XYZ file of N, CA and C in Angstrom:
402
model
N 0.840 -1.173 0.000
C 0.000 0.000 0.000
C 0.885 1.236 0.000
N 0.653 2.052 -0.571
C 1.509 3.433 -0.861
C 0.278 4.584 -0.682
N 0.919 5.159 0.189
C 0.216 6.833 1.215
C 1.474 7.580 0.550
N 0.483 8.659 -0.456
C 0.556 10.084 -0.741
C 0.125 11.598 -0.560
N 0.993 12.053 -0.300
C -0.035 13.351 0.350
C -0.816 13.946 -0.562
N -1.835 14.990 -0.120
C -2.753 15.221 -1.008
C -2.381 16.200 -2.010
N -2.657 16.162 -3.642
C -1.767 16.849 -4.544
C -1.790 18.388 -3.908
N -2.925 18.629 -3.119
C -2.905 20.164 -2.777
C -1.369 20.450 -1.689
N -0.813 19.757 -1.483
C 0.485 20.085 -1.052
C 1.790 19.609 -1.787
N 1.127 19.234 -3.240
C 2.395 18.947 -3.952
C 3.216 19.992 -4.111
N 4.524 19.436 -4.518
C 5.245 21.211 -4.708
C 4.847 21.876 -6.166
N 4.296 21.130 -6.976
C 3.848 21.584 -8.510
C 2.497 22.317 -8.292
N 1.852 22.070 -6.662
C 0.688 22.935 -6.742
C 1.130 24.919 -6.564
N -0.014 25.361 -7.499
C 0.562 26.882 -7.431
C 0.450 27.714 -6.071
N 1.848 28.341 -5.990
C 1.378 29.441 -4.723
C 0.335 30.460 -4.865
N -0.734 30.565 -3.393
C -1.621 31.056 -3.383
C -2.906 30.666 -3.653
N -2.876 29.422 -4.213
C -3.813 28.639 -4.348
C -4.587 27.605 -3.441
N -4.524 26.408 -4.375
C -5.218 25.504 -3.176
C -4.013 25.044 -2.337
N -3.044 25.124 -2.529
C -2.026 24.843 -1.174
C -1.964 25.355 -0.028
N -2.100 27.190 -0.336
C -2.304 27.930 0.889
C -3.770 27.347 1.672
N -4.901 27.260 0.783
C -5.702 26.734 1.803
C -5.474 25.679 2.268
N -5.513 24.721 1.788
C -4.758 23.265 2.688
C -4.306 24.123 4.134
N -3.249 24.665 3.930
C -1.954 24.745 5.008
C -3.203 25.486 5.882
N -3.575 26.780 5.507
C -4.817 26.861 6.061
C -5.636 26.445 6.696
N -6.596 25.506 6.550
C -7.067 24.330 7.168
C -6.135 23.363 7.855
N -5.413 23.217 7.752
C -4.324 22.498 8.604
C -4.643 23.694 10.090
N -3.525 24.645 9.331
C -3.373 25.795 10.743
C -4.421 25.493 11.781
N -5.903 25.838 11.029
C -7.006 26.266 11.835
C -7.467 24.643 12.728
N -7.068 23.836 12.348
C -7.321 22.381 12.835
C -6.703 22.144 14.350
N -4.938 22.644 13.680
C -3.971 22.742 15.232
C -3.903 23.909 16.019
N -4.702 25.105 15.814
C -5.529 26.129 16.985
C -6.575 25.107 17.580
N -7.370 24.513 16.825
C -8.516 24.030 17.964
C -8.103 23.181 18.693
N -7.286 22.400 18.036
C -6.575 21.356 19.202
C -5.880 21.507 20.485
N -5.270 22.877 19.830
C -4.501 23.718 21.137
C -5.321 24.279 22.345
N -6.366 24.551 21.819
C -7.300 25.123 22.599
C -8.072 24.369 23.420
N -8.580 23.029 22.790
C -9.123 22.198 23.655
C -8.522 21.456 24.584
N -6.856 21.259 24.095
C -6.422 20.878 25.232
C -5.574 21.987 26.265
N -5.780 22.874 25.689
C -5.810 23.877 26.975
C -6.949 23.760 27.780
N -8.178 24.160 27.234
C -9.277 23.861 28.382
C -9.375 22.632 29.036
N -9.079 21.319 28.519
C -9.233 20.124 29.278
C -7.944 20.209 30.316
N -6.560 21.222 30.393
C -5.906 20.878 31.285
C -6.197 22.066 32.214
N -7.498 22.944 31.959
C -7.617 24.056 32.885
C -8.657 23.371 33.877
N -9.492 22.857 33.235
C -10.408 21.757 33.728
C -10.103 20.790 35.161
N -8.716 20.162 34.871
C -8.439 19.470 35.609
C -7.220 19.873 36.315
N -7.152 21.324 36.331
C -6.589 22.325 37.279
C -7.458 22.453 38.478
N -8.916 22.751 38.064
C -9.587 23.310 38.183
C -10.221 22.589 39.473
N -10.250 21.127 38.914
C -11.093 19.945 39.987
C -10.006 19.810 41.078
N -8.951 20.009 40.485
C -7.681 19.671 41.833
C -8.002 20.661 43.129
N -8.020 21.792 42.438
C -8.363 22.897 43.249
C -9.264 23.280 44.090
N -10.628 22.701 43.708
C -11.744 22.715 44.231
C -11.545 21.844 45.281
N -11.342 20.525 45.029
C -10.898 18.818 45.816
C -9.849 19.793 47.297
N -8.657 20.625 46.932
C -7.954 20.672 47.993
C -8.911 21.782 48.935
N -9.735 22.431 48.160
C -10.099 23.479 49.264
C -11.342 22.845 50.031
N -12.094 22.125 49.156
C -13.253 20.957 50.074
C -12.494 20.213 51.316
N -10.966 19.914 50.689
C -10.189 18.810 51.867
C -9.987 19.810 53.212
N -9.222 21.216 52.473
C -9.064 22.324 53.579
C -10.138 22.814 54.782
N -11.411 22.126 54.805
C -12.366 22.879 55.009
C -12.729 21.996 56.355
N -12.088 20.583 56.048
C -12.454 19.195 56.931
C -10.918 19.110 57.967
N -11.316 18.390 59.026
C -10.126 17.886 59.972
C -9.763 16.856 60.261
N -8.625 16.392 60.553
C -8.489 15.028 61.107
C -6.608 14.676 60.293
N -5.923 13.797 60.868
C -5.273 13.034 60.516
C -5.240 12.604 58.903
N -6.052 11.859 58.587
C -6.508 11.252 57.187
C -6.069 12.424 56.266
N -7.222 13.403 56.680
C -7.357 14.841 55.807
C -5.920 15.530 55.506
N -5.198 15.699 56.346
C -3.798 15.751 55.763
C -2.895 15.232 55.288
N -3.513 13.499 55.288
C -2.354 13.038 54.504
C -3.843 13.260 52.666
N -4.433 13.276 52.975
C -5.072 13.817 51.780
C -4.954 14.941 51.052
N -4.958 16.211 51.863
C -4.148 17.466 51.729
C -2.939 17.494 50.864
N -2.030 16.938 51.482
C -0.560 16.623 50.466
C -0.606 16.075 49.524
N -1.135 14.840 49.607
C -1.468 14.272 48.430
C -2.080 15.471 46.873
N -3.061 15.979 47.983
C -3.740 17.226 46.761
C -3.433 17.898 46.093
N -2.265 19.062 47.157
C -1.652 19.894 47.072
C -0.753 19.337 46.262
N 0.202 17.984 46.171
C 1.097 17.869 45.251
C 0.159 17.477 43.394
N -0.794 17.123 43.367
C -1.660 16.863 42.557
C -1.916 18.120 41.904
N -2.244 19.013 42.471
C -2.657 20.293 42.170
C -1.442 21.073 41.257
N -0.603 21.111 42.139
C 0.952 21.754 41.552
C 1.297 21.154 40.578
N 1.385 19.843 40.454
C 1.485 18.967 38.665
C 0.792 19.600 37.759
N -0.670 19.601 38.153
C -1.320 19.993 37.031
C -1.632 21.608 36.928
N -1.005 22.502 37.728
C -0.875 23.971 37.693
C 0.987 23.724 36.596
N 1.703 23.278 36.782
C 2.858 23.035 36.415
C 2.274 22.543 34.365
N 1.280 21.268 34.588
C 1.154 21.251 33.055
C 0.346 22.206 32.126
N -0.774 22.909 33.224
C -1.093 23.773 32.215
C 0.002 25.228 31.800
N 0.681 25.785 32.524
C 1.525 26.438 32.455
C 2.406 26.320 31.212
N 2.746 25.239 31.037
C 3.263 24.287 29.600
C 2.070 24.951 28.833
N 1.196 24.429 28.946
C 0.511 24.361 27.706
C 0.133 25.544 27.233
N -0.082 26.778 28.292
C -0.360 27.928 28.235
C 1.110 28.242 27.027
N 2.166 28.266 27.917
C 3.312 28.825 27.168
C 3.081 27.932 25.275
N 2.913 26.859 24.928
C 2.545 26.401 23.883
C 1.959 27.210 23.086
N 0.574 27.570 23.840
C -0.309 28.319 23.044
C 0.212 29.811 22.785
N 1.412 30.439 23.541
C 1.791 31.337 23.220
C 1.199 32.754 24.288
N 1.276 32.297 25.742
C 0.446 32.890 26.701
C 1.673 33.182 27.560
N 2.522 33.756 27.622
C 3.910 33.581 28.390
C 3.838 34.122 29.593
N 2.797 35.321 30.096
C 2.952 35.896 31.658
C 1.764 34.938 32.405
N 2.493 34.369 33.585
C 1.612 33.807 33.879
C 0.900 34.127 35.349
N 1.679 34.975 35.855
C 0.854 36.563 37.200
C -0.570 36.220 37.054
N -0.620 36.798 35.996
C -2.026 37.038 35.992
C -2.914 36.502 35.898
N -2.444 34.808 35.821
C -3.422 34.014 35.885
C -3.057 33.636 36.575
N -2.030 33.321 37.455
C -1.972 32.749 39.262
C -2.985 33.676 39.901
N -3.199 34.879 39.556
C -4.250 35.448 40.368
C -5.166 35.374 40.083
N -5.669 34.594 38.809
C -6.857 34.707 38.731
C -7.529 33.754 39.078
N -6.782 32.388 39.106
C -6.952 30.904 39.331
C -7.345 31.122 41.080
N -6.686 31.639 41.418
C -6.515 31.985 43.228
C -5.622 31.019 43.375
N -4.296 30.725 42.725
C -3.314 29.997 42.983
C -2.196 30.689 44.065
N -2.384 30.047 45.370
C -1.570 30.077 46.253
C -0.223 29.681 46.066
N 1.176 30.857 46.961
C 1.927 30.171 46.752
C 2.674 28.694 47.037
N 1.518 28.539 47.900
C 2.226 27.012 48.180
C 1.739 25.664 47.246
N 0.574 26.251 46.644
C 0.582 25.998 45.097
C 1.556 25.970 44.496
N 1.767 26.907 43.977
C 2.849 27.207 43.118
C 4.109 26.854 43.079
N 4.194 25.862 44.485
C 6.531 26.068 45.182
C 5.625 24.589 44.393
N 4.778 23.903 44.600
C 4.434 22.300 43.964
C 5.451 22.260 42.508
N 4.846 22.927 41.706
C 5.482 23.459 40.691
C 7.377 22.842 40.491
N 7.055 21.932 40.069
C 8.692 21.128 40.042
C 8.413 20.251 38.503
N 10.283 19.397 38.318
C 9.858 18.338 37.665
C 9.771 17.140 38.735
N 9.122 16.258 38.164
C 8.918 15.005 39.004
C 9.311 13.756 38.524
N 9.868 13.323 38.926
C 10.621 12.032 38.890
C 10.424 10.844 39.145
N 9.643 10.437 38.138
C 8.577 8.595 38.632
C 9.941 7.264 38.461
N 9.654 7.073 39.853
C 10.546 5.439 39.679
C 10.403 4.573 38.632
N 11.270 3.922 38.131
C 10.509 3.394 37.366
C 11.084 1.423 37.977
N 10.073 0.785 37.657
C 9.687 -0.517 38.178
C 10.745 -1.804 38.562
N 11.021 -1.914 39.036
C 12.339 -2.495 39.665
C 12.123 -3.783 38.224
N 13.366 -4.464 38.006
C 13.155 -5.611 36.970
C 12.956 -6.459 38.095
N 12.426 -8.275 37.315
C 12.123 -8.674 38.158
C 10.809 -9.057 38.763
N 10.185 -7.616 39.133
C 9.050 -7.441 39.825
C 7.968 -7.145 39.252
N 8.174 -6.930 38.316
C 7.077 -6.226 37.691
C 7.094 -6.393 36.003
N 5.839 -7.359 35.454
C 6.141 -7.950 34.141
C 6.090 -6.651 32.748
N 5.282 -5.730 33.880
C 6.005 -4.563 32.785
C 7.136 -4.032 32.383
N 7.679 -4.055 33.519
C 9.300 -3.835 33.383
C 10.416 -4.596 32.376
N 9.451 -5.754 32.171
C 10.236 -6.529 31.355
C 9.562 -6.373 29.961
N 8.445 -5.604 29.345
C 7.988 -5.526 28.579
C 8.945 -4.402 27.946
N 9.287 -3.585 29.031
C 10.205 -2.254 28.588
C 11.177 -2.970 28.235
N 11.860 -3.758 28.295
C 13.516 -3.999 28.402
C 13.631 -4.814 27.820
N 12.277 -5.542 27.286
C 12.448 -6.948 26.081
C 13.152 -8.193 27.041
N 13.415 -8.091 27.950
C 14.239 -9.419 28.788
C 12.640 -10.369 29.408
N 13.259 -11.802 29.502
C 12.133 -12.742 29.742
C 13.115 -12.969 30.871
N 12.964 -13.560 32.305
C 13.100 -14.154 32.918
C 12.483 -15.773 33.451
């Protein structure tokens, strides 16, 4: 089977023509994409946020190890939309820590994070990564 692109991006197609629209429609395809997954990661900014201040509101033992848990949850995903913001081409981001009501102890969350990854051995995924059978 042989995949060709569509002649409207051949190089024999004329400039200004149907190529520019192609690219066109392309463009306008990867704005919406950008956009929706901006809102789906503001979204789930959004639930983190709500979740830690419902947790803030309750007492006990439990509740703080829930708290941290949150608070580091929260800061990941204040950390990925920030990414994605800068993607979309949104670079000050002040003004939306204040608008979010992002605290700074929000914000110190804000790191990279560093997932273990699965001891060999133990875990048959681990060996899926590494191609080894034991």
């Amino acid at each position: 089977m042989i995949v060709r692109p569509p002649q409207a991006l051949s190089p024999q197609a004329r400039e200004g023509g149907i190529r520019d629209a192609a690219f066109d429609v392309l463009h306008h395809e990867l704005m919406q994409e950008r956009a929706s997954s901006l809102s789906r990661t503001a979204e789930k900014l959004e639930a983190k946020l709500a979740a830690l201040r419902d947790t803030d509101q309750q007492e006990g033992k439990e509740t703080a190890i829930d708290r941290e848990r949150l608070l580091d949850e929260a800061g990941e995903a204040l950390w990925h939309l920030v990414i994605q913001r800068e993607a979309c081409g949104l670079r000050n981001p002040e003004s939306f820590f204040r608008e979010l009501h992002a605290t700074p102890e929000i914000r110190l969350q804000i790191r990279l994070r560093m997932r273990p990854l699965p001891k060999l051995g133990t875990d048959s995924s681990a060996q899926e990564i590494t191609g080894t059978d034991r």
